[in-house]
């Protein structure tokens, strides 16, 4: 297939018009021609030009016409179309082309051939005689008339001649081609002249094909003149654009030279310094009053000397300047003065947080050590608790209590070690790590920096950020912290680091070992009500454009929201529900509806919809095989039912469901084995477990559960099932069970007690070893609660089936 039709008209050899006409008249052209496609633009009569074809079918066709048909072929403009067979190509041919005689053939590749030949007159398709393997047409010829042109045609030719001369002025590149045309311009033979001119045009192929198919000379002249005018307009537009570009470039060059001359004059007069000196002075000014270590001072001097040697336009200049800017902007030797008033610290903590008495006491103890030693070295606080209990806001309160700057960034999901220790300066776009950026932002060397969500830090092929934090949080190392970008040791020993986490299990051991853990448990109903009144509602009123006294929510309404819409350990969801109420009332006011100033309990469902939670107690009356347990989760304490059912079977068996982890499955197996042994000893006539397949389930089945603290709950459920004796619905329990019936201690006592109070439980069984944990709880959590401390499972049975209440 043809790859290109060479269009460099400087290489085109035009035939003199008289000679062409005589030759066309004398030649006897064949009526049947092999047709070859021209893809880029049609060929006009009167030109000798080279054409390249590629493809086996065209090579074969050209060889045949050279051998049998004296080199005559038809060249017709065609568009390639998709073929049904991938190995073949199809073309959509026009009906008018030119007859072309090939003079010379030069094979330039295995399937590529370049031919040189001359185009004569127009051909018109009469019949398609053959399609495969070579396209052949029966054609008729059209030759332009020989009579003298009419006055109208002469006028058109004069207009065409004038436009050609104008085109030469606008486009000097075409000078050679236009001169060639002008030398052959013959008013007496307008047809061949117009064909030669058509080859100069840059019009699209369809327009040129239309010109080729126009046989009437007047119509052809009109169309050619139209295309020529379009070419002229395009050339004028190009010239205008080029002139605008040249003027803009010349203006910029002129301004550049003038500015350079002005700079040189000012330097001679001592009025201005060059860019490098200006930057150096700015850096030196930033360094004034800062106490750089000897190593840092040496690096600064070396880099300043390098900056003086570099050209201001050099990329290296900007790299060095940015590095020096960072060094100059860091707070070397700048420390904020700590506030030593612990009573003020207590009042700030009480102002910003309701409850959390034990947490506040722990924080004040740590602050007292910081004040006494005048250093925070070795103090890293880790606040652990469920979401929404105020871990981040406690960090802000600590910073305010010490009168220090506060900076927080989250390390949750961080997988790149460079986020902590920075990138080396050899990389494009290198930056310092978060810690150096934090110091640059706060402009003191002893801020409070909070590392949020440290339990969710990750690892990847880019390094281990948790390991990078070991140096940051270790008081033996962080006084010489080395950021890869800064590459100068920086003293972080006076920074008070506070970390937050939802759970400790995922924090690497070496990292956890460097931190003092303070646990924040969830809030009970009364605390949530007070927090909503004191903090959440006023904040939402302010954020949504209400006056503080414009809307009030009654206590029982807040309690109803907590019980039925926001039962999590923290208060974040409670604040969302209050925000919904405020916005609902704002919408009513905007629509001109009557809005209440006091939100009552009976209005909550209208504002928030149907309750999300009804009750955590699934059973209104006790049932054999069902016991309520207490669990700890990352979101706080929760109540957890253990259900057991027996299916009569020839062989005994046991299985568990409810997304139980490995540890919890082991606890269930221990409970099953222990209860079978206990029944054999105490009730030998009870053969329920020997004749039934037992299925133990822990709702909700979609929630993963693990841990050993449900051991006594599972054992009691199995015992209740086997004996048919239901356990009181006012009893909840937690404790790990051994194979011998020993009850071992568990964790999360406070969270579990809060969960028990939330559902109205008044009797709780705890391991005897957890007595101290319970006694340390605040009185408002212990009031009205009967706790039974047990060491053996027999004591669990005694409490569960006691006729009278036993107070522990």
PDB file of N, CA and C in Angstrom, residues 436-489:
ATOM      1  N   UNK A 436      10.906  17.299  62.101  1.00  0.00           N
ATOM      2  CA  UNK A 436      11.634  18.534  61.794  1.00  0.00           C
ATOM      3  C   UNK A 436      10.667  19.585  61.249  1.00  0.00           C
ATOM      4  N   UNK A 437       9.695  19.159  60.426  1.00  0.00           N
ATOM      5  CA  UNK A 437       8.689  20.103  59.937  1.00  0.00           C
ATOM      6  C   UNK A 437       7.868  20.677  61.085  1.00  0.00           C
ATOM      7  N   UNK A 438       7.569  19.845  62.096  1.00  0.00           N
ATOM      8  CA  UNK A 438       6.800  20.318  63.245  1.00  0.00           C
ATOM      9  C   UNK A 438       7.580  21.388  64.010  1.00  0.00           C
ATOM     10  N   UNK A 439       8.875  21.156  64.235  1.00  0.00           N
ATOM     11  CA  UNK A 439       9.693  22.143  64.943  1.00  0.00           C
ATOM     12  C   UNK A 439       9.784  23.448  64.153  1.00  0.00           C
ATOM     13  N   UNK A 440       9.896  23.328  62.841  1.00  0.00           N
ATOM     14  CA  UNK A 440       9.933  24.536  61.998  1.00  0.00           C
ATOM     15  C   UNK A 440       8.624  25.308  62.120  1.00  0.00           C
ATOM     16  N   UNK A 441       7.509  24.579  62.215  1.00  0.00           N
ATOM     17  CA  UNK A 441       6.196  25.227  62.304  1.00  0.00           C
ATOM     18  C   UNK A 441       5.983  25.923  63.647  1.00  0.00           C
ATOM     19  N   UNK A 442       6.320  25.253  64.743  1.00  0.00           N
ATOM     20  CA  UNK A 442       5.997  25.801  66.074  1.00  0.00           C
ATOM     21  C   UNK A 442       7.051  26.769  66.577  1.00  0.00           C
ATOM     22  N   UNK A 443       8.264  26.730  65.990  1.00  0.00           N
ATOM     23  CA  UNK A 443       9.336  27.668  66.321  1.00  0.00           C
ATOM     24  C   UNK A 443       9.789  27.600  67.784  1.00  0.00           C
ATOM     25  N   UNK A 444       9.651  26.449  68.406  1.00  0.00           N
ATOM     26  CA  UNK A 444      10.271  26.209  69.715  1.00  0.00           C
ATOM     27  C   UNK A 444      10.826  24.789  69.713  1.00  0.00           C
ATOM     28  N   UNK A 445      11.861  24.574  70.525  1.00  0.00           N
ATOM     29  CA  UNK A 445      12.472  23.242  70.578  1.00  0.00           C
ATOM     30  C   UNK A 445      11.867  22.364  71.666  1.00  0.00           C
ATOM     31  N   UNK A 446      10.847  22.883  72.369  1.00  0.00           N
ATOM     32  CA  UNK A 446      10.213  22.060  73.414  1.00  0.00           C
ATOM     33  C   UNK A 446       8.694  22.092  73.323  1.00  0.00           C
ATOM     34  N   UNK A 447       8.136  21.778  72.138  1.00  0.00           N
ATOM     35  CA  UNK A 447       6.671  21.744  72.048  1.00  0.00           C
ATOM     36  C   UNK A 447       6.116  20.432  72.598  1.00  0.00           C
ATOM     37  N   UNK A 448       4.792  20.322  72.571  1.00  0.00           N
ATOM     38  CA  UNK A 448       4.111  19.044  72.805  1.00  0.00           C
ATOM     39  C   UNK A 448       3.737  18.492  71.435  1.00  0.00           C
ATOM     40  N   UNK A 449       4.274  17.339  71.085  1.00  0.00           N
ATOM     41  CA  UNK A 449       3.986  16.717  69.786  1.00  0.00           C
ATOM     42  C   UNK A 449       3.177  15.454  70.030  1.00  0.00           C
ATOM     43  N   UNK A 450       1.997  15.413  69.404  1.00  0.00           N
ATOM     44  CA  UNK A 450       1.120  14.249  69.566  1.00  0.00           C
ATOM     45  C   UNK A 450       1.220  13.363  68.332  1.00  0.00           C
ATOM     46  N   UNK A 451       1.530  12.091  68.539  1.00  0.00           N
ATOM     47  CA  UNK A 451       1.555  11.085  67.478  1.00  0.00           C
ATOM     48  C   UNK A 451       0.251  10.288  67.582  1.00  0.00           C
ATOM     49  N   UNK A 452      -0.695  10.629  66.737  1.00  0.00           N
ATOM     50  CA  UNK A 452      -2.036  10.040  66.827  1.00  0.00           C
ATOM     51  C   UNK A 452      -2.081   8.669  66.151  1.00  0.00           C
ATOM     52  N   UNK A 453      -2.940   7.788  66.680  1.00  0.00           N
ATOM     53  CA  UNK A 453      -3.205   6.458  66.112  1.00  0.00           C
ATOM     54  C   UNK A 453      -1.920   5.638  65.954  1.00  0.00           C
ATOM     55  N   UNK A 454      -1.106   5.594  66.990  1.00  0.00           N
ATOM     56  CA  UNK A 454       0.171   4.881  66.886  1.00  0.00           C
ATOM     57  C   UNK A 454      -0.037   3.376  66.793  1.00  0.00           C
ATOM     58  N   UNK A 455      -1.195   2.895  67.189  1.00  0.00           N
ATOM     59  CA  UNK A 455      -1.464   1.453  67.073  1.00  0.00           C
ATOM     60  C   UNK A 455      -1.779   1.040  65.638  1.00  0.00           C
ATOM     61  N   UNK A 456      -1.952   2.007  64.727  1.00  0.00           N
ATOM     62  CA  UNK A 456      -2.302   1.687  63.337  1.00  0.00           C
ATOM     63  C   UNK A 456      -1.151   1.976  62.380  1.00  0.00           C
ATOM     64  N   UNK A 457       0.051   2.166  62.905  1.00  0.00           N
ATOM     65  CA  UNK A 457       1.211   2.411  62.058  1.00  0.00           C
ATOM     66  C   UNK A 457       1.527   1.138  61.286  1.00  0.00           C
ATOM     67  N   UNK A 458       1.977   1.276  60.040  1.00  0.00           N
ATOM     68  CA  UNK A 458       2.175   0.106  59.177  1.00  0.00           C
ATOM     69  C   UNK A 458       3.627  -0.084  58.794  1.00  0.00           C
ATOM     70  N   UNK A 459       3.864  -1.094  57.960  1.00  0.00           N
ATOM     71  CA  UNK A 459       5.191  -1.369  57.411  1.00  0.00           C
ATOM     72  C   UNK A 459       5.030  -1.674  55.931  1.00  0.00           C
ATOM     73  N   UNK A 460       6.096  -1.460  55.152  1.00  0.00           N
ATOM     74  CA  UNK A 460       6.075  -1.771  53.726  1.00  0.00           C
ATOM     75  C   UNK A 460       7.515  -1.885  53.252  1.00  0.00           C
ATOM     76  N   UNK A 461       7.679  -2.031  51.922  1.00  0.00           N
ATOM     77  CA  UNK A 461       9.021  -2.116  51.362  1.00  0.00           C
ATOM     78  C   UNK A 461       9.772  -0.794  51.530  1.00  0.00           C
ATOM     79  N   UNK A 462       9.041   0.289  51.862  1.00  0.00           N
ATOM     80  CA  UNK A 462       9.700   1.586  52.054  1.00  0.00           C
ATOM     81  C   UNK A 462      10.244   1.739  53.472  1.00  0.00           C
ATOM     82  N   UNK A 463      10.147   0.720  54.280  1.00  0.00           N
ATOM     83  CA  UNK A 463      10.725   0.788  55.614  1.00  0.00           C
ATOM     84  C   UNK A 463       9.695   0.541  56.702  1.00  0.00           C
ATOM     85  N   UNK A 464      10.148   0.665  57.934  1.00  0.00           N
ATOM     86  CA  UNK A 464       9.310   0.407  59.103  1.00  0.00           C
ATOM     87  C   UNK A 464       9.258   1.672  59.957  1.00  0.00           C
ATOM     88  N   UNK A 465       8.195   2.483  59.819  1.00  0.00           N
ATOM     89  CA  UNK A 465       8.113   3.735  60.595  1.00  0.00           C
ATOM     90  C   UNK A 465       8.133   3.501  62.102  1.00  0.00           C
ATOM     91  N   UNK A 466       7.578   2.367  62.567  1.00  0.00           N
ATOM     92  CA  UNK A 466       7.565   2.088  64.014  1.00  0.00           C
ATOM     93  C   UNK A 466       8.990   1.973  64.545  1.00  0.00           C
ATOM     94  N   UNK A 467       9.862   1.345  63.778  1.00  0.00           N
ATOM     95  CA  UNK A 467      11.260   1.232  64.197  1.00  0.00           C
ATOM     96  C   UNK A 467      11.939   2.593  64.180  1.00  0.00           C
ATOM     97  N   UNK A 468      11.563   3.442  63.220  1.00  0.00           N
ATOM     98  CA  UNK A 468      12.137   4.795  63.174  1.00  0.00           C
ATOM     99  C   UNK A 468      11.728   5.600  64.401  1.00  0.00           C
ATOM    100  N   UNK A 469      10.535   5.309  64.945  1.00  0.00           N
ATOM    101  CA  UNK A 469      10.066   6.030  66.133  1.00  0.00           C
ATOM    102  C   UNK A 469      10.816   5.620  67.397  1.00  0.00           C
ATOM    103  N   UNK A 470      11.489   4.473  67.357  1.00  0.00           N
ATOM    104  CA  UNK A 470      12.239   4.041  68.543  1.00  0.00           C
ATOM    105  C   UNK A 470      13.287   5.075  68.931  1.00  0.00           C
ATOM    106  N   UNK A 471      13.982   5.602  67.923  1.00  0.00           N
ATOM    107  CA  UNK A 471      14.990   6.635  68.192  1.00  0.00           C
ATOM    108  C   UNK A 471      14.339   7.912  68.690  1.00  0.00           C
ATOM    109  N   UNK A 472      13.171   8.237  68.144  1.00  0.00           N
ATOM    110  CA  UNK A 472      12.492   9.486  68.505  1.00  0.00           C
ATOM    111  C   UNK A 472      12.036   9.463  69.957  1.00  0.00           C
ATOM    112  N   UNK A 473      11.509   8.325  70.409  1.00  0.00           N
ATOM    113  CA  UNK A 473      10.899   8.246  71.738  1.00  0.00           C
ATOM    114  C   UNK A 473      11.855   7.744  72.820  1.00  0.00           C
ATOM    115  N   UNK A 474      13.064   7.416  72.454  1.00  0.00           N
ATOM    116  CA  UNK A 474      14.023   6.918  73.437  1.00  0.00           C
ATOM    117  C   UNK A 474      14.831   8.078  74.004  1.00  0.00           C
ATOM    118  N   UNK A 475      14.726   8.390  75.297  1.00  0.00           N
ATOM    119  CA  UNK A 475      15.449   9.524  75.882  1.00  0.00           C
ATOM    120  C   UNK A 475      16.965   9.367  75.812  1.00  0.00           C
ATOM    121  N   UNK A 476      17.438   8.141  75.610  1.00  0.00           N
ATOM    122  CA  UNK A 476      18.878   7.933  75.501  1.00  0.00           C
ATOM    123  C   UNK A 476      19.396   8.259  74.101  1.00  0.00           C
ATOM    124  N   UNK A 477      18.485   8.400  73.134  1.00  0.00           N
ATOM    125  CA  UNK A 477      18.919   8.615  71.753  1.00  0.00           C
ATOM    126  C   UNK A 477      18.417   9.924  71.157  1.00  0.00           C
ATOM    127  N   UNK A 478      17.244  10.397  71.599  1.00  0.00           N
ATOM    128  CA  UNK A 478      16.621  11.512  70.864  1.00  0.00           C
ATOM    129  C   UNK A 478      17.293  12.860  71.082  1.00  0.00           C
ATOM    130  N   UNK A 479      18.289  12.939  71.962  1.00  0.00           N
ATOM    131  CA  UNK A 479      19.004  14.215  72.077  1.00  0.00           C
ATOM    132  C   UNK A 479      19.936  14.428  70.889  1.00  0.00           C
ATOM    133  N   UNK A 480      20.156  13.369  70.088  1.00  0.00           N
ATOM    134  CA  UNK A 480      20.951  13.472  68.859  1.00  0.00           C
ATOM    135  C   UNK A 480      20.170  12.900  67.679  1.00  0.00           C
ATOM    136  N   UNK A 481      18.908  13.290  67.559  1.00  0.00           N
ATOM    137  CA  UNK A 481      18.073  12.767  66.477  1.00  0.00           C
ATOM    138  C   UNK A 481      18.615  13.239  65.128  1.00  0.00           C
ATOM    139  N   UNK A 482      18.782  12.285  64.183  1.00  0.00           N
ATOM    140  CA  UNK A 482      19.368  12.608  62.881  1.00  0.00           C
ATOM    141  C   UNK A 482      18.327  12.419  61.787  1.00  0.00           C
ATOM    142  N   UNK A 483      17.867  13.540  61.252  1.00  0.00           N
ATOM    143  CA  UNK A 483      16.951  13.508  60.105  1.00  0.00           C
ATOM    144  C   UNK A 483      17.792  13.357  58.834  1.00  0.00           C
ATOM    145  N   UNK A 484      17.354  12.497  57.911  1.00  0.00           N
ATOM    146  CA  UNK A 484      18.141  12.237  56.707  1.00  0.00           C
ATOM    147  C   UNK A 484      18.322  13.489  55.857  1.00  0.00           C
ATOM    148  N   UNK A 485      17.315  14.338  55.793  1.00  0.00           N
ATOM    149  CA  UNK A 485      17.436  15.551  54.976  1.00  0.00           C
ATOM    150  C   UNK A 485      18.318  16.577  55.674  1.00  0.00           C
ATOM    151  N   UNK A 486      18.056  16.813  56.951  1.00  0.00           N
ATOM    152  CA  UNK A 486      18.836  17.803  57.698  1.00  0.00           C
ATOM    153  C   UNK A 486      20.283  17.342  57.845  1.00  0.00           C
ATOM    154  N   UNK A 487      20.478  16.053  58.147  1.00  0.00           N
ATOM    155  CA  UNK A 487      21.805  15.456  58.268  1.00  0.00           C
ATOM    156  C   UNK A 487      22.661  16.139  59.328  1.00  0.00           C
ATOM    157  N   UNK A 488      22.021  16.775  60.307  1.00  0.00           N
ATOM    158  CA  UNK A 488      22.697  17.375  61.452  1.00  0.00           C
ATOM    159  C   UNK A 488      21.929  16.920  62.690  1.00  0.00           C
ATOM    160  N   UNK A 489      22.585  16.445  63.729  1.00  0.00           N
ATOM    161  CA  UNK A 489      21.844  16.011  64.936  1.00  0.00           C
ATOM    162  C   UNK A 489      21.025  17.157  65.529  1.00  0.00           C
TER     163      UNK A 489
END
